[in-house]
Coordinates of C-alpha atoms in Angstrom, one line a residue:
M1 CA 0.0 0.0 0.0
K2 CA 1.1 3.5 -0.6
G3 CA 0.3 7.2 -0.8
P4 CA 1.1 9.2 -3.8
V5 CA 2.1 12.8 -4.4
G6 CA 2.4 14.8 -7.6
T7 CA 5.4 14.8 -10.0
P8 CA 8.3 16.1 -7.8
T9 CA 11.6 17.2 -9.2
S10 CA 13.3 18.4 -6.0
R11 CA 13.2 17.9 -2.2
R12 CA 11.2 21.1 -1.7
S13 CA 8.6 20.3 -4.4
I14 CA 7.9 16.9 -2.7
L15 CA 7.6 18.5 0.8
R16 CA 5.4 21.4 -0.1
R17 CA 2.7 19.1 -1.2
R18 CA 1.9 18.2 2.4
T19 CA -1.3 19.6 3.8
V20 CA -1.2 20.4 7.6
V21 CA -4.1 22.7 8.3
C22 CA -6.7 20.7 10.3
V23 CA -7.0 20.6 14.1
L24 CA -6.8 17.2 15.6
A25 CA -9.9 16.2 17.5
A26 CA -12.1 13.2 18.2
L27 CA -13.3 11.5 15.0
A28 CA -16.4 13.1 13.6
C29 CA -18.1 11.4 10.7
A30 CA -20.5 13.1 8.4
F31 CA -22.3 11.0 5.8
A32 CA -23.7 12.3 2.5
I33 CA -24.9 10.6 -0.6
G34 CA -22.1 10.7 -3.2
C35 CA -22.4 11.5 -6.8
G36 CA -23.4 8.7 -9.1
D37 CA -22.1 10.0 -12.5
S38 CA -20.8 7.0 -14.3
A39 CA -19.9 5.8 -17.8
G40 CA -18.9 2.4 -19.1
G41 CA -16.8 1.3 -22.0
T42 CA -14.7 -1.3 -23.7
S43 CA -11.8 -1.1 -26.1
G44 CA -11.1 -3.6 -28.8
G45 CA -13.4 -6.2 -27.2
G46 CA -11.2 -6.3 -24.1
T47 CA -11.7 -5.1 -20.6
G48 CA -13.3 -1.7 -20.2
Y49 CA -14.3 0.4 -17.1
E50 CA -17.3 1.9 -15.5
T51 CA -16.3 5.3 -14.2
T52 CA -17.9 6.7 -11.1
A53 CA -17.4 10.2 -9.5
V54 CA -16.4 9.6 -5.8
G55 CA -15.9 11.7 -2.7
P56 CA -17.1 15.3 -2.1
G57 CA -18.3 17.2 -5.2
D58 CA -15.3 19.5 -4.9
R59 CA -13.0 20.7 -7.6
T60 CA -9.9 19.8 -5.5
A61 CA -11.0 16.2 -4.6
A62 CA -8.4 13.4 -5.3
A63 CA -8.9 9.7 -4.8
R64 CA -5.5 8.5 -3.6
A65 CA -6.1 4.8 -2.7
V66 CA -8.6 2.0 -3.1
N67 CA -8.8 -1.4 -1.4
G68 CA -10.2 -4.8 -2.6
A69 CA -13.7 -4.0 -1.5
G70 CA -13.8 -0.8 -3.5
L71 CA -13.4 1.5 -0.5
V72 CA -11.8 4.8 -1.8
V73 CA -9.9 7.3 0.3
G74 CA -8.5 10.7 -0.5
G75 CA -8.6 14.4 0.2
A76 CA -10.3 17.6 -0.9
E77 CA -10.5 21.2 0.1
G78 CA -12.7 21.6 3.1
P79 CA -14.4 24.6 4.8
E80 CA -12.5 27.9 4.5
G81 CA -9.8 26.3 2.4
A82 CA -8.8 23.6 4.9
G83 CA -8.0 20.1 3.8
Q84 CA -10.7 17.5 4.2
A85 CA -9.9 13.7 4.3
F86 CA -12.7 11.4 3.2
R87 CA -13.5 7.8 2.5
W88 CA -16.1 6.7 0.0
R89 CA -17.9 3.4 -0.7
A90 CA -20.9 2.5 -2.7
G91 CA -22.2 6.0 -3.2
Y92 CA -21.6 7.3 0.3
T93 CA -19.0 9.8 1.4
Q94 CA -17.7 9.8 5.0
A95 CA -15.8 12.9 6.1
L96 CA -12.9 12.1 8.3
D97 CA -11.6 14.6 10.9
G98 CA -8.3 15.2 9.1
S99 CA -6.8 17.1 6.2
D100 CA -5.9 14.2 3.9
A101 CA -6.1 10.4 3.5
W102 CA -3.3 8.7 1.7
S103 CA -3.7 4.9 2.0
V104 CA -6.2 2.2 3.0
N105 CA -5.8 -1.5 3.7
D106 CA -8.3 -4.3 3.2
R107 CA -9.4 -4.0 6.9
G108 CA -10.6 -0.5 6.1
E109 CA -7.9 1.3 8.2
V110 CA -6.9 4.6 6.7
A111 CA -3.5 6.3 6.9
G112 CA -3.3 10.1 6.6
E113 CA -2.8 13.3 8.5
S114 CA -4.8 15.6 10.8
G115 CA -3.6 18.8 12.5
G116 CA -0.1 18.4 11.1
V117 CA 0.4 14.9 12.5
A118 CA 0.3 11.4 11.1
C119 CA -2.8 9.4 12.1
L120 CA -4.5 6.1 11.5
W121 CA -8.3 5.9 11.3
G122 CA -9.7 2.5 12.3
A123 CA -12.6 0.9 10.4
D124 CA -14.6 1.2 13.7
G125 CA -14.2 4.9 13.8
G126 CA -11.3 5.2 16.2
I127 CA -8.2 7.2 15.6
R128 CA -4.5 7.0 16.6
A129 CA -2.1 9.8 16.1
L130 CA 1.6 10.5 16.5
P131 CA 2.6 13.3 18.9
F132 CA 5.1 14.8 16.3
R133 CA 4.7 16.8 13.1
S134 CA 4.4 14.1 10.6
I135 CA 2.5 12.5 7.7
A136 CA 1.3 8.9 7.3
R137 CA 1.7 7.8 3.6
G138 CA 1.1 4.1 3.6
V139 CA -0.4 1.2 5.6
N140 CA -0.3 -2.6 5.2
S141 CA -2.8 -5.2 6.2
A142 CA -1.3 -5.5 9.7
G143 CA -1.9 -1.8 10.4
E144 CA 1.8 -0.9 10.1
V145 CA 2.2 2.6 8.9
V146 CA 5.0 4.4 7.1
G147 CA 5.5 8.1 6.4
E148 CA 7.8 11.0 7.3
V149 CA 8.4 12.9 10.5
E150 CA 10.0 16.3 10.9
T151 CA 13.4 16.5 12.5
G152 CA 15.5 19.5 13.5
A153 CA 17.5 19.2 10.2
G154 CA 14.9 17.9 7.8
T155 CA 12.5 14.9 7.7
A156 CA 13.0 11.2 8.4
A157 CA 11.2 8.2 7.0
F158 CA 9.5 6.1 9.7
L159 CA 7.8 2.8 10.4
W160 CA 5.0 3.0 13.0
Q161 CA 4.0 -0.3 14.6
E162 CA 1.4 -0.1 17.4
D163 CA 3.0 2.3 19.9
H164 CA 6.6 2.1 18.5
L165 CA 8.0 4.6 16.0
H166 CA 11.1 3.4 14.1
L167 CA 13.2 5.8 12.1
L168 CA 14.5 4.0 9.0
G169 CA 17.8 5.8 8.6
G170 CA 19.0 7.5 5.4
L171 CA 21.4 7.6 2.5
G172 CA 23.7 10.3 3.8
G173 CA 21.5 13.4 3.7
N174 CA 19.0 15.0 6.1
W175 CA 15.8 14.2 4.2
S176 CA 13.8 11.0 3.6
A177 CA 10.2 9.9 3.3
A178 CA 8.5 6.5 3.1
Y179 CA 5.5 6.0 0.9
G180 CA 4.7 2.3 0.6
I181 CA 4.8 -0.9 2.7
N182 CA 3.9 -4.4 1.9
D183 CA 2.8 -7.2 4.3
G184 CA 6.3 -8.5 4.5
G185 CA 7.5 -5.2 6.0
Q186 CA 9.4 -4.0 3.0
V187 CA 9.2 -0.2 2.7
V188 CA 9.9 2.1 -0.2
G189 CA 10.3 5.9 -0.6
W190 CA 13.1 8.3 -1.2
A191 CA 16.1 9.7 0.7
E192 CA 18.7 12.4 0.2
T193 CA 22.2 11.3 -0.6
E194 CA 25.4 13.0 0.6
D195 CA 25.6 14.9 -2.6
R196 CA 22.0 16.2 -2.1
R197 CA 20.3 14.0 -4.7
L198 CA 17.0 12.3 -4.1
V199 CA 17.1 8.6 -4.7
A200 CA 14.5 5.8 -4.3
F201 CA 15.1 3.2 -1.6
R202 CA 13.9 -0.1 -0.5
W203 CA 14.1 -0.8 3.3
E204 CA 14.0 -4.2 4.8
A205 CA 15.0 -5.7 8.2
G206 CA 16.9 -2.5 9.2
V207 CA 18.8 -2.0 6.0
M208 CA 18.0 0.8 3.5
T209 CA 19.2 0.1 -0.1
P210 CA 19.2 2.7 -2.9
L211 CA 17.4 1.5 -6.0
G212 CA 19.3 3.7 -8.4
T213 CA 18.0 5.8 -11.3
L214 CA 17.4 5.6 -15.0
G215 CA 20.6 7.6 -15.6
G216 CA 19.5 11.0 -14.1
P217 CA 20.1 12.3 -10.6
T218 CA 16.7 11.6 -9.1
S219 CA 14.3 8.7 -8.4
V220 CA 11.3 8.2 -6.1
A221 CA 9.5 5.0 -5.2
Y222 CA 5.8 5.3 -4.3
A223 CA 4.6 1.7 -4.0
I224 CA 5.6 -1.9 -3.4
N225 CA 3.6 -5.1 -3.9
E226 CA 3.8 -8.4 -2.0
A227 CA 6.4 -9.8 -4.5
G228 CA 8.7 -6.9 -3.8
Q229 CA 8.2 -5.1 -7.1
A230 CA 8.4 -1.3 -6.6
A231 CA 7.1 1.5 -8.8
G232 CA 7.8 5.1 -9.1
Y233 CA 9.6 7.5 -11.4
S234 CA 13.2 8.5 -12.2
T235 CA 14.9 11.1 -14.3
T236 CA 16.8 9.9 -17.3
T237 CA 20.2 11.0 -18.7
H238 CA 18.3 13.5 -20.8
G239 CA 16.5 15.0 -17.9
A240 CA 13.1 13.4 -18.6
D241 CA 10.8 11.9 -16.0
R242 CA 10.0 8.3 -16.6
A243 CA 7.8 5.8 -14.8
F244 CA 9.7 2.7 -13.6
L245 CA 9.1 -0.8 -12.2
V246 CA 11.9 -2.6 -10.4
E247 CA 12.1 -6.3 -9.5
P248 CA 13.2 -7.3 -5.9
H249 CA 16.8 -7.7 -7.0
G250 CA 16.8 -6.0 -10.4
E251 CA 17.5 -2.7 -12.0
L252 CA 14.9 0.0 -12.7
V253 CA 13.0 -0.6 -16.0
S254 CA 11.4 2.3 -17.8
L255 CA 7.7 1.7 -18.5
G256 CA 7.6 4.1 -21.4
T257 CA 5.4 7.1 -22.0
L258 CA 2.2 8.3 -23.8
G259 CA 4.3 11.0 -25.4
G260 CA 5.9 13.1 -22.6
Y261 CA 6.8 12.6 -19.0
S262 CA 5.4 9.6 -17.1
V263 CA 5.1 8.8 -13.3
A264 CA 4.0 5.5 -11.7
Y265 CA 2.1 5.7 -8.5
D266 CA 1.0 2.2 -7.7
V267 CA 1.6 -1.5 -8.5
D268 CA -0.7 -4.4 -7.6
N269 CA 0.1 -8.0 -6.9
L270 CA -0.4 -8.9 -10.5
G271 CA 2.4 -6.5 -11.6
R272 CA 0.0 -4.0 -13.1
V273 CA 1.1 -0.4 -12.8
V274 CA -0.9 2.9 -12.9
G275 CA 0.1 6.5 -13.0
E276 CA 0.1 9.5 -15.3
S277 CA 1.8 10.5 -18.5
L278 CA 1.8 13.5 -20.8
T279 CA 0.3 12.8 -24.2
L280 CA 1.6 14.0 -27.5
G281 CA -1.3 16.5 -27.4
G282 CA 0.1 18.0 -24.2
R283 CA -2.6 16.5 -21.8
A284 CA -1.9 14.7 -18.6
H285 CA -3.6 11.3 -18.9
A286 CA -4.0 8.3 -16.6
F287 CA -2.3 5.2 -17.7
L288 CA -2.4 1.4 -17.1
W289 CA 0.8 -0.6 -17.7
E290 CA 0.4 -4.3 -18.1
A291 CA 2.5 -7.1 -19.7
G292 CA 5.0 -4.6 -21.2
R293 CA 2.4 -2.2 -22.6
M294 CA 1.3 1.2 -21.4
V295 CA -2.3 2.1 -22.3
D296 CA -4.1 5.4 -22.0
L297 CA -7.0 4.7 -19.7
N298 CA -9.1 7.2 -21.6
D299 CA -9.0 4.8 -24.5
L300 CA -10.9 2.3 -22.4
L301 CA -13.9 4.6 -21.8
T302 CA -16.9 5.0 -24.0
T303 CA -16.7 8.0 -26.4
G304 CA -18.8 10.8 -25.1
S305 CA -18.6 9.6 -21.4
G306 CA -17.8 13.2 -20.3
W307 CA -14.6 12.0 -18.5
E308 CA -11.0 12.8 -19.1
L309 CA -8.8 10.8 -16.7
S310 CA -5.8 12.8 -15.7
R311 CA -3.9 10.6 -13.2
A312 CA -4.4 7.1 -11.7
Y313 CA -3.1 7.0 -8.1
A314 CA -4.0 3.4 -7.1
I315 CA -5.0 0.0 -8.3
S316 CA -6.3 -3.0 -6.4
D317 CA -5.8 -6.6 -7.2
E318 CA -9.5 -6.7 -8.2
G319 CA -8.8 -4.1 -10.9
H320 CA -10.4 -1.1 -9.2
I321 CA -8.5 2.1 -10.2
A322 CA -8.7 5.4 -8.3
G323 CA -7.5 8.8 -9.3
Q324 CA -8.3 12.3 -10.5
G325 CA -9.7 13.7 -13.7
L326 CA -12.2 16.0 -15.4
L327 CA -15.9 15.3 -15.6
H328 CA -17.5 17.6 -18.2
G329 CA -14.5 19.8 -17.8
E330 CA -14.7 20.0 -14.0
P331 CA -12.1 18.3 -11.7
R332 CA -13.4 15.3 -9.9
A333 CA -12.1 12.2 -8.1
F334 CA -12.9 8.9 -9.8
L335 CA -13.2 5.2 -9.3
L336 CA -12.9 2.8 -12.3
T337 CA -14.6 -0.6 -12.0
P338 CA -13.6 -3.2 -14.6
V339 CA -16.4 -4.6 -16.8
P340 CA -16.0 -7.3 -19.5

């Protein structure tokens, strides 16, 4: 499981995407019937998708994660510009007392942030929070949480198990962040090196290992599946951003592009990858990469559906895909449900 961000090219651009504006309080749930705008489609007789608008009907809403039961979590702009975390399922939106939700496991536990601190919402409505300025980015099926905590010199990637917080170390610099964790306890993220580059890492059993790059100075890993495959993006020797997939003991492999840059945000246990890429027409489009081929998810929707899918943040083993796009020109969070 993981929690995505945008398309960072520096330490500052990664860090400034954090939203730390809500005040921590007891969990308060507000239910409202969600939007039911949907469209279905197929491409070339293969699998297509039914598209549903999820979460608050807000221009800033983003669906960041989805579990096997189709439970979607994310964030939107709340009252007076404050961030508003939410979870959505089957047409109902539940407002969480927090500023953003980044990851969800199959037990329905949600990792995110509230009042500037990392928190974990339980499926039963309870909430646990760290007493430090921090963000929770990912959660596995055991409820183990990863993220980043502020230090005096920068940030540190952490693993939060019950009441114990473990700092994962670094690669020589003062900045690091963890985004994804699998059920085996493997963690991925990025860390600053001694020469102030940001490099993707895989952490396991107390050892942080750099994953390398595609030839450029920067790489970031956002997600890891149960087989240990990690997905993210890296700069190339020509300075372009490219989505990558890396095997447990292999080198980064570029997943290609729809025309311009590409970024991978999630990988499921079948090795399918989702993310975003710039098209030849200059539009950011959500993609699905499978069996060596990157496909524009918009090509799997019915013509005239009213949707333009901009970025896919998450994919479940059941094939649900969550992300952000445009519905009749207005930004909305979406859930794709596969149909034959």
